CSV table of C-alpha atoms and ligand atoms in Angstrom, one decimal:
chain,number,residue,atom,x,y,z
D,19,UNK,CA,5.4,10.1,-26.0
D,20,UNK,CA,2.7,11.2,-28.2
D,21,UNK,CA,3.7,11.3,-31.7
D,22,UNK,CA,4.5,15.2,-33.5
D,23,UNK,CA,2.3,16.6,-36.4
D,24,UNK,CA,1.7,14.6,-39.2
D,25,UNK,CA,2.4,16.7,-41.6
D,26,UNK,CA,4.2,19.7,-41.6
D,27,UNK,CA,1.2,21.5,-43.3
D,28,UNK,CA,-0.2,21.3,-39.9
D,29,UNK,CA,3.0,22.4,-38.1
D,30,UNK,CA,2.9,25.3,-41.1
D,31,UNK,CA,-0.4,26.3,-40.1
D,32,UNK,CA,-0.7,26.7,-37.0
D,33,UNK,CA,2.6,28.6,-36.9
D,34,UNK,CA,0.7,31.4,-38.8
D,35,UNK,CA,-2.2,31.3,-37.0
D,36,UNK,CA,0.1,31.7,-33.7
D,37,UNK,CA,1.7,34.4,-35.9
D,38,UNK,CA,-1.3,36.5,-36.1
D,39,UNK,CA,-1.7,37.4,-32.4
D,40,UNK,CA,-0.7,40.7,-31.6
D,41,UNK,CA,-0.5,39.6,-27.8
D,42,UNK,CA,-2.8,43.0,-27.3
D,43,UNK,CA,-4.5,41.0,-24.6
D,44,UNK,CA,-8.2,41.8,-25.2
D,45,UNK,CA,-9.3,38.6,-25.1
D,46,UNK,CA,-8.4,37.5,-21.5
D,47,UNK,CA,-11.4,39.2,-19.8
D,48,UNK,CA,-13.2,36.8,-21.9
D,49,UNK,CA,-10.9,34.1,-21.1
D,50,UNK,CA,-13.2,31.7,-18.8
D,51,UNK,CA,-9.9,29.6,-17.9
D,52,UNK,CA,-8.3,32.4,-17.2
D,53,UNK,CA,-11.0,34.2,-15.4
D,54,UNK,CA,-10.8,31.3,-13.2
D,55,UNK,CA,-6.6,30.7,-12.7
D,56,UNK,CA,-5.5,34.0,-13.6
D,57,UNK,CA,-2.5,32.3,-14.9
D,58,UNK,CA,-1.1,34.2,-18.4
D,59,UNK,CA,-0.7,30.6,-19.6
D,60,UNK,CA,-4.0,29.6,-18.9
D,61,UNK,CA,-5.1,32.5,-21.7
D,62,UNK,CA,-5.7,32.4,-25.0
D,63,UNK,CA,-2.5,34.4,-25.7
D,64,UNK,CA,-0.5,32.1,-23.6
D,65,UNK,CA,-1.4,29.1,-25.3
D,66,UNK,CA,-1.0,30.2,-28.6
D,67,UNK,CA,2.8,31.0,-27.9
D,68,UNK,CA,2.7,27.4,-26.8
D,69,UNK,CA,1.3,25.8,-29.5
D,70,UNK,CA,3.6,27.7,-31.3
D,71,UNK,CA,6.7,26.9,-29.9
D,72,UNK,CA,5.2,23.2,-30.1
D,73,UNK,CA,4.2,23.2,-34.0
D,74,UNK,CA,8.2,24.9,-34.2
D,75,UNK,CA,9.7,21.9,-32.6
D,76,UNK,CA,11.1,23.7,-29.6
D,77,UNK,CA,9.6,21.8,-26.9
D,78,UNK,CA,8.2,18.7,-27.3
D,79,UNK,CA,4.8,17.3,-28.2
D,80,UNK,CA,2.9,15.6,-25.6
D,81,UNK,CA,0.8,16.8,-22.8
D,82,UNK,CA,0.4,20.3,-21.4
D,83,UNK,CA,-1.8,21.7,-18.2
D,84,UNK,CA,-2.4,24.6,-20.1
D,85,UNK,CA,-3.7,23.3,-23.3
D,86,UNK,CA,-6.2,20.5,-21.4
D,87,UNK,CA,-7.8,23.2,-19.6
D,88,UNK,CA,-8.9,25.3,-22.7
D,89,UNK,CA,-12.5,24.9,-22.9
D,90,UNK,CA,-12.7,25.3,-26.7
D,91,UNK,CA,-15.4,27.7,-26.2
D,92,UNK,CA,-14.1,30.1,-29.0
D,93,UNK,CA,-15.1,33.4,-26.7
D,94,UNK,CA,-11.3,34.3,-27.6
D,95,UNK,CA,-12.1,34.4,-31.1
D,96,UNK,CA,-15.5,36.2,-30.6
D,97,UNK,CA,-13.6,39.4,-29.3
D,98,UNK,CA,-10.2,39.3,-31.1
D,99,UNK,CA,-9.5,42.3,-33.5
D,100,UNK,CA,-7.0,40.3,-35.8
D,101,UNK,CA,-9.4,37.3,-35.5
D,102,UNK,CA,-6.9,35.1,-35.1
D,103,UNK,CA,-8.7,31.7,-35.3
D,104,UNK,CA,-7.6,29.9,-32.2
D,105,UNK,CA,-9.7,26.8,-32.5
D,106,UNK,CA,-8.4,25.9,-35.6
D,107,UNK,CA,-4.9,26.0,-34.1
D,108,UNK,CA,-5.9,24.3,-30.8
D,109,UNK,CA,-7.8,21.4,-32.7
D,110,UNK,CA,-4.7,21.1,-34.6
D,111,UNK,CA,-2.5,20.9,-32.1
D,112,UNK,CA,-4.5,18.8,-30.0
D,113,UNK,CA,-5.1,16.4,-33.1
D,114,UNK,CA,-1.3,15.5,-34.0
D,115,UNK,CA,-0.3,15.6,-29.9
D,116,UNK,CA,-3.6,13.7,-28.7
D,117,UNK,CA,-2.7,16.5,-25.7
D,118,UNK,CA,-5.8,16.3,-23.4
D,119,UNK,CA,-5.3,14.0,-20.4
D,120,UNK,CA,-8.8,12.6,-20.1
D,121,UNK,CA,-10.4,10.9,-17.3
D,122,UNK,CA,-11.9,7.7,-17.5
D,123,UNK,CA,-15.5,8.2,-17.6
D,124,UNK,CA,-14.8,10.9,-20.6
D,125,UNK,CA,-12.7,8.3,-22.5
D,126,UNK,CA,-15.9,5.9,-21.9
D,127,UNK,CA,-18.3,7.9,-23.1
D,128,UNK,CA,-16.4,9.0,-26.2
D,129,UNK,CA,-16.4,5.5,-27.3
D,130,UNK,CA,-19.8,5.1,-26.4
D,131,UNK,CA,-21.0,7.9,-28.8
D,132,UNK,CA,-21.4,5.5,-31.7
D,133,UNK,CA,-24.1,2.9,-29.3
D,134,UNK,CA,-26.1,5.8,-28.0
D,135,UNK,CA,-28.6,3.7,-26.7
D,136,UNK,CA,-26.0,2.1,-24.5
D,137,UNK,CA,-24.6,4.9,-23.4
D,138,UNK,CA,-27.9,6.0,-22.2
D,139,UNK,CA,-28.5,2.9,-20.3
D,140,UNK,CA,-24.9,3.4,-18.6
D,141,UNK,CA,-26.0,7.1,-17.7
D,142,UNK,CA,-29.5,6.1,-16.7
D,143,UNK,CA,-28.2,3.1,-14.3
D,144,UNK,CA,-25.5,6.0,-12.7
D,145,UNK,CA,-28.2,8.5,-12.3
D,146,UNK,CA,-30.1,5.8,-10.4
D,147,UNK,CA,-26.8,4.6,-8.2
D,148,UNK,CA,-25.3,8.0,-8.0
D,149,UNK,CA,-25.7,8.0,-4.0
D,150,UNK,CA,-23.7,4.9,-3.6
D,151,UNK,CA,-20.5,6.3,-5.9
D,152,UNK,CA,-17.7,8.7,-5.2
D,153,UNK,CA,-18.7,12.3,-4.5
D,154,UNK,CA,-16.0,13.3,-6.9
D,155,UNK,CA,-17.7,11.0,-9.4
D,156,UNK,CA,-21.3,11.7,-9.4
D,157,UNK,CA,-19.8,15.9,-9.7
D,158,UNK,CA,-17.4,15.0,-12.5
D,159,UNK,CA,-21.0,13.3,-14.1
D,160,UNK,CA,-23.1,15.8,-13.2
D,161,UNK,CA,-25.3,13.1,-11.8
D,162,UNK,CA,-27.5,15.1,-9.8
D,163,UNK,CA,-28.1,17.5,-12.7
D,164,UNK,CA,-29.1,14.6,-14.6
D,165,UNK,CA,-31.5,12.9,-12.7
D,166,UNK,CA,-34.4,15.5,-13.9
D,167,UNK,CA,-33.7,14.9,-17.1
D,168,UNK,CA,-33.6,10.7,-16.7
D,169,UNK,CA,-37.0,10.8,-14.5
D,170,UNK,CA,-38.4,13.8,-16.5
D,171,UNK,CA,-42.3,13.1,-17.5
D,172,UNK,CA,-43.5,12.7,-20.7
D,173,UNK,CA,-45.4,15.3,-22.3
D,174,UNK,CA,-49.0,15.3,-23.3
D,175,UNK,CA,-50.1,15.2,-26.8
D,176,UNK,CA,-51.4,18.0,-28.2
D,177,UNK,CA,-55.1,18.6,-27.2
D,178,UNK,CA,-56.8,19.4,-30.4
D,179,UNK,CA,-56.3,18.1,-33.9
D,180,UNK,CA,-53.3,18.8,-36.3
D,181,UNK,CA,-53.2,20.3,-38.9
D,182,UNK,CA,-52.3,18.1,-42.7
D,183,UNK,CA,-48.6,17.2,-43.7
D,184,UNK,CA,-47.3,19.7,-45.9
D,185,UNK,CA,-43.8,19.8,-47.8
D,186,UNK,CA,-41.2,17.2,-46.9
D,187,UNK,CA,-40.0,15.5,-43.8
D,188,UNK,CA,-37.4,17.5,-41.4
D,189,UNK,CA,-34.8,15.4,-41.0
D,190,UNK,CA,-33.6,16.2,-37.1
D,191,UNK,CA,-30.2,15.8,-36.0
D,192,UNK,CA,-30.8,14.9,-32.6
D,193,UNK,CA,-27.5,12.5,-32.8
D,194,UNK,CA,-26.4,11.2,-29.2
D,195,UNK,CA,-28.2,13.6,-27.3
D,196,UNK,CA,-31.7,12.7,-28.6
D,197,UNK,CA,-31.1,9.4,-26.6
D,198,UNK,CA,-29.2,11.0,-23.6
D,199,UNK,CA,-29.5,14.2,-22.8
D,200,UNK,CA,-32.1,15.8,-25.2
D,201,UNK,CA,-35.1,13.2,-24.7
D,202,UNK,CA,-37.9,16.1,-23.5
D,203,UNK,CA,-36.5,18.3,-26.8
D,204,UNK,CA,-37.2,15.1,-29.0
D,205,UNK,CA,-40.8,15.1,-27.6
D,206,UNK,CA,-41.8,18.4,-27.8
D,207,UNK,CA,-39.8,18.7,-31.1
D,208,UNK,CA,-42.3,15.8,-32.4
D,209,UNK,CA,-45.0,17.9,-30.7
D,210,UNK,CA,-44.2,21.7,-32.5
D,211,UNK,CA,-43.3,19.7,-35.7
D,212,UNK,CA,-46.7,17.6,-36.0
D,213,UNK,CA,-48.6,21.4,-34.7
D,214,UNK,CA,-47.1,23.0,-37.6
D,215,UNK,CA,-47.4,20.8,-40.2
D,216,UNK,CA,-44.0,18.9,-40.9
D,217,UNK,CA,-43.3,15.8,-40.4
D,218,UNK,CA,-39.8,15.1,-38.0
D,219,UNK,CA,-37.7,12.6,-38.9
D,220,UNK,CA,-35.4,12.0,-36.4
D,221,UNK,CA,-31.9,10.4,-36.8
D,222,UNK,CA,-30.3,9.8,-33.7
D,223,UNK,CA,-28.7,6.9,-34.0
D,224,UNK,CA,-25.2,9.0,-35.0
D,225,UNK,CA,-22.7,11.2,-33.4
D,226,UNK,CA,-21.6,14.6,-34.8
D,227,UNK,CA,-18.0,14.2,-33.8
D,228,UNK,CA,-18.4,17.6,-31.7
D,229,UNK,CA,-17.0,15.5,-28.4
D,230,UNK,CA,-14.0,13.8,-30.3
D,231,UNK,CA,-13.2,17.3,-31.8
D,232,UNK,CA,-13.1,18.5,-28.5
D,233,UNK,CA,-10.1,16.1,-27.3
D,234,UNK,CA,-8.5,15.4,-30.8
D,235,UNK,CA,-10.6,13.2,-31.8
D,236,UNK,CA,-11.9,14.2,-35.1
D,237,UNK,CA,-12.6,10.5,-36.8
D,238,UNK,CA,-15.5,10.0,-34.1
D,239,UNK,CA,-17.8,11.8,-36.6
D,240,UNK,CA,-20.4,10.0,-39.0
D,241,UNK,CA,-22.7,11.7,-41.4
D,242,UNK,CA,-26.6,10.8,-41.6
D,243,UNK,CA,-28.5,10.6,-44.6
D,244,UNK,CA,-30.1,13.6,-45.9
D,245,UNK,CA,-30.5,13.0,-49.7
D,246,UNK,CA,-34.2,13.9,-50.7
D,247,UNK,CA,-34.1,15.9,-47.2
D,248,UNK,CA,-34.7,19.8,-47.8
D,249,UNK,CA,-34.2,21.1,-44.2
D,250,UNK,CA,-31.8,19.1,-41.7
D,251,UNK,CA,-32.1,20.9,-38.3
D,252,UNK,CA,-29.5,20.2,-35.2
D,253,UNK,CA,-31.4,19.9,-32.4
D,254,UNK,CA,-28.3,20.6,-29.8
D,255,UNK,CA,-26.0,24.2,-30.4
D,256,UNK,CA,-22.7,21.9,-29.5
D,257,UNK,CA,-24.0,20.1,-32.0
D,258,UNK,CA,-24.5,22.8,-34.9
D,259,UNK,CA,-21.8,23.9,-35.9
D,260,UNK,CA,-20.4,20.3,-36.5
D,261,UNK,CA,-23.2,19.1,-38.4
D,262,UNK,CA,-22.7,22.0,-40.3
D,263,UNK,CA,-19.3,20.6,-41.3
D,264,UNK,CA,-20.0,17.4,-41.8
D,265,UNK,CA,-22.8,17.4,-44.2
D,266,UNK,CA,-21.9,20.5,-46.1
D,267,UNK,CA,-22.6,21.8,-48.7
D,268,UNK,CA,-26.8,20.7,-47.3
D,269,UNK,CA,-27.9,23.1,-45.3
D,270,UNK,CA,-28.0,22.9,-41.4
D,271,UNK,CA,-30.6,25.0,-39.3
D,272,UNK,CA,-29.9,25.3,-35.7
D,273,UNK,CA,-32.8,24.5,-33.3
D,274,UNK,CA,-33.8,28.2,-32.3
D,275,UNK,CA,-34.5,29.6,-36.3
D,276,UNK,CA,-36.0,26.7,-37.1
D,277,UNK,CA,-38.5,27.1,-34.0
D,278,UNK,CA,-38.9,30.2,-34.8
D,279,UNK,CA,-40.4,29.6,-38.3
D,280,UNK,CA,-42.4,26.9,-37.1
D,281,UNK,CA,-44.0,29.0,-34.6
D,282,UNK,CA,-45.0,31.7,-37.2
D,283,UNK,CA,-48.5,29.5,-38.2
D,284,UNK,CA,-48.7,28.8,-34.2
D,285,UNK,CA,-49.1,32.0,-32.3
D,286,UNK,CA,-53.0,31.9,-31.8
D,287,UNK,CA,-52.5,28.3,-30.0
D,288,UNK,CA,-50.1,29.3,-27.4
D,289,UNK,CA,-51.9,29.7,-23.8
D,290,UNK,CA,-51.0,32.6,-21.9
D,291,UNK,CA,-48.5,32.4,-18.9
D,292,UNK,CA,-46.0,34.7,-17.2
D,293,UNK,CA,-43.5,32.8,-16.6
D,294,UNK,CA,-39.5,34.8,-16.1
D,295,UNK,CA,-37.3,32.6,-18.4
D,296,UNK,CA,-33.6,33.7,-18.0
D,297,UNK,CA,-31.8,33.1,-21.6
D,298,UNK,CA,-28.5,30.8,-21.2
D,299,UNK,CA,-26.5,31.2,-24.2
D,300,UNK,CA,-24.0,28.3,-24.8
D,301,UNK,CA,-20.8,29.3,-26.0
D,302,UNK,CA,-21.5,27.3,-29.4
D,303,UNK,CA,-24.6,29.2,-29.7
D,304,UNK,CA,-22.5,32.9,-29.0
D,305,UNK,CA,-20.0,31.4,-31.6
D,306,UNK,CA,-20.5,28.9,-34.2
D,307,UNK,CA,-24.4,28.9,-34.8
D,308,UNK,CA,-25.1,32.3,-33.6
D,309,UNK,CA,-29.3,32.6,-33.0
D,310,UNK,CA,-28.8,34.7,-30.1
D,311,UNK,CA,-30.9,37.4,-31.1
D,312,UNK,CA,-33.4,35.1,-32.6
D,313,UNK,CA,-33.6,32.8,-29.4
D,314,UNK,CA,-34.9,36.7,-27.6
D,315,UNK,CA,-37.7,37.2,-30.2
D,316,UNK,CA,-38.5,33.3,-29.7
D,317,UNK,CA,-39.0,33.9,-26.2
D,318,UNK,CA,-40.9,37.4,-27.2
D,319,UNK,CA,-43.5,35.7,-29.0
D,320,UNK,CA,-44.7,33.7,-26.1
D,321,UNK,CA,-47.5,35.2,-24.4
D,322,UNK,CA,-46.4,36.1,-20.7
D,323,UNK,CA,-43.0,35.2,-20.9
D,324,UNK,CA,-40.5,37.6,-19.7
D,325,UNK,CA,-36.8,36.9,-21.2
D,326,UNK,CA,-34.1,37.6,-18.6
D,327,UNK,CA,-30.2,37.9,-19.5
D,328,UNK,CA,-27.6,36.4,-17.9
D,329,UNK,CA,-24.5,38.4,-17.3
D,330,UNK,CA,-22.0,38.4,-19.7
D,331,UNK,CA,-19.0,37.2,-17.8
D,332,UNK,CA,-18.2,34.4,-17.5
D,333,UNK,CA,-20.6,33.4,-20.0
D,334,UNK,CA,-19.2,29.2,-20.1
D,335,UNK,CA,-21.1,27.6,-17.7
D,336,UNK,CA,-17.6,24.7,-18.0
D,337,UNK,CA,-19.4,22.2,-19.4
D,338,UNK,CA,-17.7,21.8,-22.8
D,339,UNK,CA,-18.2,18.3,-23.7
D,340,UNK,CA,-16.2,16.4,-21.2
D,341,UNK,CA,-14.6,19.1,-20.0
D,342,UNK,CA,-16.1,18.4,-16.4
D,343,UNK,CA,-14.9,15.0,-15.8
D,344,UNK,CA,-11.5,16.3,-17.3
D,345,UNK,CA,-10.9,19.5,-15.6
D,346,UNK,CA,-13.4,19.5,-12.7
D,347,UNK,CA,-11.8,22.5,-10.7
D,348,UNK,CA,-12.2,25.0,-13.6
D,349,UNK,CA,-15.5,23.5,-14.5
D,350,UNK,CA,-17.1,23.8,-10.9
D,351,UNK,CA,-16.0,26.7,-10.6
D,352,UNK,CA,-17.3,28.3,-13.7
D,353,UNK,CA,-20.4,26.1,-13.0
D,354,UNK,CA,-20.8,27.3,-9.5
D,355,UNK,CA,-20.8,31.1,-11.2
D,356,UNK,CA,-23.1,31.0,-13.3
D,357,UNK,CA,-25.6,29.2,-10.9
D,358,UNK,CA,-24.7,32.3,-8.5
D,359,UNK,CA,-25.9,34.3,-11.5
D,360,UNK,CA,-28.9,32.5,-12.0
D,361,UNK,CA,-30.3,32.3,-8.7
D,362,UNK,CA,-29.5,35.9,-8.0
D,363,UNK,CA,-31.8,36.9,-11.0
D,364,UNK,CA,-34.6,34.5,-9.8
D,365,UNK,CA,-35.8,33.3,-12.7
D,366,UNK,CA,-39.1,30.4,-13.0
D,367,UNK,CA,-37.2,29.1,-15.6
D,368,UNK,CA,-33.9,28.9,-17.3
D,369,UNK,CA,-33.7,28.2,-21.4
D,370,UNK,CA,-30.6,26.2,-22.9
D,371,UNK,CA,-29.9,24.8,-26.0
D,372,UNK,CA,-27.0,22.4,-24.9
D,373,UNK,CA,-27.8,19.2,-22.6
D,374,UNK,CA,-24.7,19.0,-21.0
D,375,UNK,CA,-24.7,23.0,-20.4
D,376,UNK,CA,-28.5,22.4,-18.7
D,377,UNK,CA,-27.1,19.1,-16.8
D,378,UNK,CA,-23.8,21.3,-15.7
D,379,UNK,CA,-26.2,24.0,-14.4
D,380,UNK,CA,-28.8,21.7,-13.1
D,381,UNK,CA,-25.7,19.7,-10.7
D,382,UNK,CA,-24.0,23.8,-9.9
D,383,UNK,CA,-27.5,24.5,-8.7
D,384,UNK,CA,-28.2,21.7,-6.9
D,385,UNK,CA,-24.8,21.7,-5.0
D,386,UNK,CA,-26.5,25.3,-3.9
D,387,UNK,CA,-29.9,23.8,-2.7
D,388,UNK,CA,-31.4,25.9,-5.2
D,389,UNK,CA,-34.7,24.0,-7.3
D,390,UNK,CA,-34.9,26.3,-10.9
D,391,UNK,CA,-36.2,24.2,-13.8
D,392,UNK,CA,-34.0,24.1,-16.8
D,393,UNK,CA,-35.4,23.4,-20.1
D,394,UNK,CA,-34.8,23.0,-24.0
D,395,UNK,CA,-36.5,26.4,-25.3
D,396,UNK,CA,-38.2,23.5,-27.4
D,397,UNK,CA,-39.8,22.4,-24.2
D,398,UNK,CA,-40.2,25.5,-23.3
D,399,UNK,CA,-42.7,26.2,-26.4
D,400,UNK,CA,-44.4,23.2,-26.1
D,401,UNK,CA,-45.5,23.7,-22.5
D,402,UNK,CA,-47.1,27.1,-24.1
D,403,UNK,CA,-48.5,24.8,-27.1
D,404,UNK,CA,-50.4,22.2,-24.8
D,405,UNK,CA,-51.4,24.2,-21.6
D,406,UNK,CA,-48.6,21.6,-19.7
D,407,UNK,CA,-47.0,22.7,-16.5
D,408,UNK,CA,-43.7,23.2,-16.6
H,514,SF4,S1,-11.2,28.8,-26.4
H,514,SF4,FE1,-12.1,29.6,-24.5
H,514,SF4,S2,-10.9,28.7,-22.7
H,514,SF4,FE2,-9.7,28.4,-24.7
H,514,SF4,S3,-8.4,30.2,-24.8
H,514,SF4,FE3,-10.2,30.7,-26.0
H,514,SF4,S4,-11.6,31.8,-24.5
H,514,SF4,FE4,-10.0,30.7,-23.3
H,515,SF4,S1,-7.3,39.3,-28.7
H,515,SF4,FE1,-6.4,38.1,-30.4
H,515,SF4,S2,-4.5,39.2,-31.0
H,515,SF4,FE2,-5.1,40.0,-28.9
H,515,SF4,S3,-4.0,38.6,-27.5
H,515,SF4,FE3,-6.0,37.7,-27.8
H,515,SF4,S4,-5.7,36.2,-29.4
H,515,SF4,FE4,-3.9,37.6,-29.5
């Protein structure tokens, strides 16, 4: 059996967090578990009297089905009048219990994290054997949805000259993704950076911790460097937020405002395309980092581009780290969804800031024969920058 909190200040505080619910019930439209089971336990309500009961001793510690399929998206918290801060209760909990039954492959990765070069290769070589394993398998992985981004091309440098190094380096924070997931953002990251006159430093070789924290794990994380850095910018929303944590009190800039300022000196060098770019919005990115608004009047400043909004509801796309491989049902179906969405709206392109939300998408759409490009919006910008196709 898993072993009970550590210490009781944990027990102590998530008691009062469970304490603040008023059980009024507004959050459950917004519920993307319990959109999908309709089961009261399932909701964000549910689990809290759950994790109270656990943190209380009433029940014991260990594993619960209702608890491993929380997404940890925080859209609970987002629409809660007493703003009772769930995640901070659910990491808790899931901290002292170690409560998420994982599958293999998410256990695998997790360890991975800290050799992000290997895990690449290990993703890389499934991508290319995905239609000799499982079915359930190369879902769980979101194989399919992958294989664009492990065969994408590499962008063209820029056509004309650059202009000269000004200020100090950006230190990026492109962390596991940079070699997985987030390898066309990297380049045109390098592309935008170089345009505007910074010079990108990328660290990739470390993990924010925001999978661990996920499952419990919250000793994953490892800080970079940033002394003599004056802007450190996350180049993944799941990724944010943690960062943020991690290296406070330096500043962290998500991806989207600091595109936003580098485009500024950039606007006479975009070429002109209409192109309709649906806006995904990653639960991270609704929550923790926020940017919405300024990911719109990012995509308002390229000539042509039309932005396009998703529906609301159910927002997740299921993704949440390795939430997938843990809890495919939920995840499919949320995945499934939002693809509906998507496909209904017809876009030429869909924006993401989250790898494993564009690889989730990329897989849903795919298991729908439907062919939509989905993109980093840094990838998006540098298409506009160079003249590429996209
Ligand atoms: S974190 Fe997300 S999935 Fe979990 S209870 Fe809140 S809204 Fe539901
Ligand atoms: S909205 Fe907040 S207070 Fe109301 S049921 Fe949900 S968690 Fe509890």
């Amino acid at each position: 059996m898993s072993q009970a909190f550590t210490t009781s200040t944990g027990e102590r505080r998530v008691a009062a967090i469970a304490a603040q619910c008023v059980m009024c019930g507004l959050c459950l439209p917004h519920c993307p578990s319990y959109a999908v089971t309709r089961n009261e336990a399932e909701s964000p309500r549910g689990r809290l009297a759950l994790m109270a009961r656990i943190a209380a001793g009433e029940i014991n510690s260990g594993s619960y089905p209702s608890l491993d399929s929380c997404l940890a998206c925080g859209r609970c918290e987002l629409v809660c009048p007493p703003k009772v801060p769930f995640i901070e209760a659910l990491t808790l909990t899931r901290t002292a219990n170690a409560s998420v039954r994982e599958h293999w492959t998410g256990k695998l990765a997790r360890q991975w994290l800290r050799r992000p070069a290997l895990l690449r290769l290990l993703m890389r070589n499934a991508v290319a054997v995905r239609a000799f394993l499982p079915a359930s398998l190369r879902r769980r992985a979101n194989l399919d949805g992958l294989a664009p981004i492990f065969n994408a091309r590499t962008m063209p440098p820029l056509p004309t000259g650059t202009r000269n190094m000004i200020g100090s380096p950006t230190l990026i924070l492109a962390g596991c993704a940079a070699q997985t997931l987030e390898r066309g953002a990297v380049e045109a990251i390098t592309i935008i950076a170089t345009a505007s006159g910074t010079e990108p430093m990328f660290d990739s070789a470390r993990c924010c911790g925001a999978l661990g924290r996920h499952l419990g794990h919250p000793t994953l994380a490892c800080a970079p460097i940033v002394d003599g850095i004056d802007c450190a910018v996350a180049i993944n929303s799941g990724c944010t937020a943690h960062w943020r944590q991690q290296l406070a009190p330096h500043e962290v800039l998500g991806v989207v405002a600091w595109l936003e300022q580098r485009l500024v000196p950039l606007s006479d060098r975009l070429t002109p395309r209409p192109l309709r770019v649906a806006l995904h919005l990653p639960c991270t990115q609704q929550g923790l980092v926020g940017e919405t608004d300024a990911l719109r009047r990012l995509i308002d400043q390229l000539p042509g581009a039309i932005p396009i909004e998703l529906p609301a509801q159910p927002g997740c796309c299921g993704s949440a780290g390795s939430y997938c491989m843990n809890q495919p049902l939920i995840s499919q179906q949320l995945g499934s969804t939002v693809a509906e969405q998507i496909r209904a709206l017809a876009p030429d392109v869909v924006i993401s800031t989250n790898g494993g939300c564009r690889a989730q998408l990329a897989q849903a759409l795919f298991d729908q024969g439907a062919s939509i490009r989905l993109l980093h919006p840094a990838e998006l910008i540098a298409a506009y920058l160079t003249g590429s196709p996209i």
